Coordinates of C-alpha atoms in Angstrom, one line a residue:
K1 CA -16.5 -13.1 -13.4
S2 CA -13.2 -13.4 -11.6
N3 CA -12.6 -9.7 -12.0
I4 CA -15.9 -9.0 -10.3
R5 CA -14.9 -11.3 -7.4
R6 CA -11.5 -9.7 -7.1
E7 CA -13.0 -6.2 -7.1
K8 CA -15.5 -7.3 -4.4
R9 CA -12.6 -8.7 -2.2
E10 CA -10.6 -5.5 -2.7
R11 CA -13.6 -3.4 -1.7
E12 CA -14.2 -5.5 1.4
K13 CA -10.6 -5.3 2.3
S14 CA -10.7 -1.5 1.9
E15 CA -13.8 -1.4 4.1
V16 CA -12.1 -3.5 6.8
D17 CA -9.0 -1.2 6.6
L18 CA -11.3 1.7 7.4
E19 CA -12.4 0.0 10.6
L20 CA -8.8 -0.1 12.0
D21 CA -8.0 2.2 14.8
F22 CA -5.0 4.0 13.3
L23 CA -4.4 6.2 16.3
A24 CA -4.3 3.5 19.1
P25 CA -0.5 2.7 18.8
F26 CA 0.3 6.4 18.9
L27 CA -2.1 7.4 21.7
V28 CA -0.4 4.9 24.0
K29 CA 2.7 7.1 24.2
Y30 CA 0.8 9.8 25.9
G31 CA -1.2 7.6 28.3
G32 CA -4.6 8.4 26.8
T33 CA -6.3 11.4 25.4
E34 CA -7.3 13.0 28.7
K35 CA -3.7 14.0 29.4
M36 CA -2.8 15.2 25.9
T37 CA -2.2 18.8 25.0
R38 CA -3.2 20.2 21.6
T39 CA 0.4 20.1 20.5
Q40 CA 0.7 16.5 21.5
A41 CA -2.6 15.7 19.7
L42 CA -1.2 17.3 16.5
Q43 CA 2.0 15.3 16.9
V44 CA 0.1 12.1 17.3
R45 CA -1.9 12.9 14.1
D46 CA 1.2 13.7 12.1
E47 CA 3.1 10.6 13.4
C48 CA 0.2 8.4 12.5
L49 CA -0.2 9.8 9.0
E50 CA 3.6 9.6 8.4
S51 CA 3.5 5.9 9.5
I52 CA 0.6 5.1 7.1
K53 CA 2.5 6.9 4.3
C54 CA 5.7 5.0 5.0
S55 CA 3.9 1.7 5.1
M56 CA 2.4 2.4 1.7
D57 CA 5.7 3.5 0.3
E58 CA 7.4 0.3 1.6
K59 CA 4.9 -1.8 -0.3
E60 CA 5.5 0.1 -3.5
L61 CA 9.3 -0.1 -3.0
E62 CA 9.1 -3.8 -2.5
L63 CA 7.2 -4.2 -5.8
V64 CA 9.6 -1.9 -7.6
G65 CA 12.6 -4.0 -6.2
T66 CA 11.0 -7.2 -7.5
L67 CA 10.4 -5.6 -10.9
T68 CA 14.0 -4.4 -11.1
K69 CA 15.3 -7.9 -10.2
L70 CA 13.0 -9.5 -12.8
K71 CA 14.0 -7.1 -15.5
A72 CA 17.7 -8.0 -14.8
E73 CA 16.9 -11.7 -15.0
L74 CA 15.1 -11.0 -18.3
E75 CA 18.2 -9.2 -19.7
T76 CA 20.4 -12.1 -18.6
L77 CA 18.1 -14.6 -20.4
K78 CA 18.2 -12.5 -23.6
G79 CA 22.0 -12.6 -23.5
S80 CA 22.3 -16.3 -23.1
T81 CA 22.9 -18.5 -26.1
P82 CA 20.3 -21.3 -25.6
L83 CA 17.3 -18.9 -25.3
I84 CA 14.3 -20.7 -24.0
E85 CA 11.2 -19.0 -25.4
T86 CA 8.9 -20.1 -22.6
D87 CA 11.2 -18.7 -19.9
L88 CA 11.5 -15.4 -21.8
N89 CA 7.7 -15.1 -22.3
S90 CA 7.1 -16.1 -18.6
K91 CA 9.5 -13.3 -17.4
K92 CA 7.9 -10.8 -19.8
F93 CA 4.5 -11.7 -18.4
F94 CA 5.6 -11.3 -14.8
V95 CA 7.2 -7.9 -15.7
N96 CA 3.8 -6.8 -17.1
V97 CA 2.0 -8.1 -14.0
L98 CA 4.3 -6.3 -11.6
E99 CA 4.1 -3.0 -13.6
T100 CA 0.3 -3.3 -13.3
R101 CA 0.5 -4.0 -9.6
I102 CA 2.7 -1.0 -9.0
K103 CA 0.2 1.3 -10.8
R104 CA -2.6 -0.2 -8.7
Q105 CA -0.7 0.1 -5.5
K106 CA 0.0 3.8 -6.2
A107 CA -3.7 4.5 -6.8
Y108 CA -4.7 2.3 -3.8
A109 CA -2.2 4.0 -1.5
K110 CA -3.3 7.5 -2.5
N111 CA -6.9 6.6 -1.9
Q112 CA -6.2 4.9 1.4
Y113 CA -4.1 7.8 2.6
V114 CA -6.8 10.3 1.9
T115 CA -9.4 8.1 3.6
A116 CA -7.2 7.6 6.6
E117 CA -6.4 11.3 6.8
K118 CA -10.0 12.2 6.8
K119 CA -10.8 9.6 9.5
I120 CA -7.9 10.8 11.7
R121 CA -8.8 14.4 11.3
Q122 CA -12.4 13.7 12.3
D123 CA -11.4 11.5 15.3
P124 CA -12.9 13.0 18.5
R125 CA -9.9 11.9 20.5
L126 CA -7.7 14.5 18.9

């Protein structure tokens, strides 16, 4: 039941993300769409898509960094003499959770990028 609720929240979040105006911060540079040339419009599109991609990559890198740190802690725990089983199991669990989150983030990022790209390419302001 909690999986269904979580999926519903993720779907709603995804739908909200689609309502964002991706281009607005980039259009401001050129003082609106009336004054833009075709070259500038293409530049706005490319800058916007690059920004979205970088944002998704940053989220993934943050997760990977946390995973690397946790794995190092796990190795330290394994090397210590008084090994506490609950600490070890807890760290292993979190490693597994982070690996799963990274996989989901990659899939989510790819899907969101494709959706954003389609929306931006169809935007009448460009």
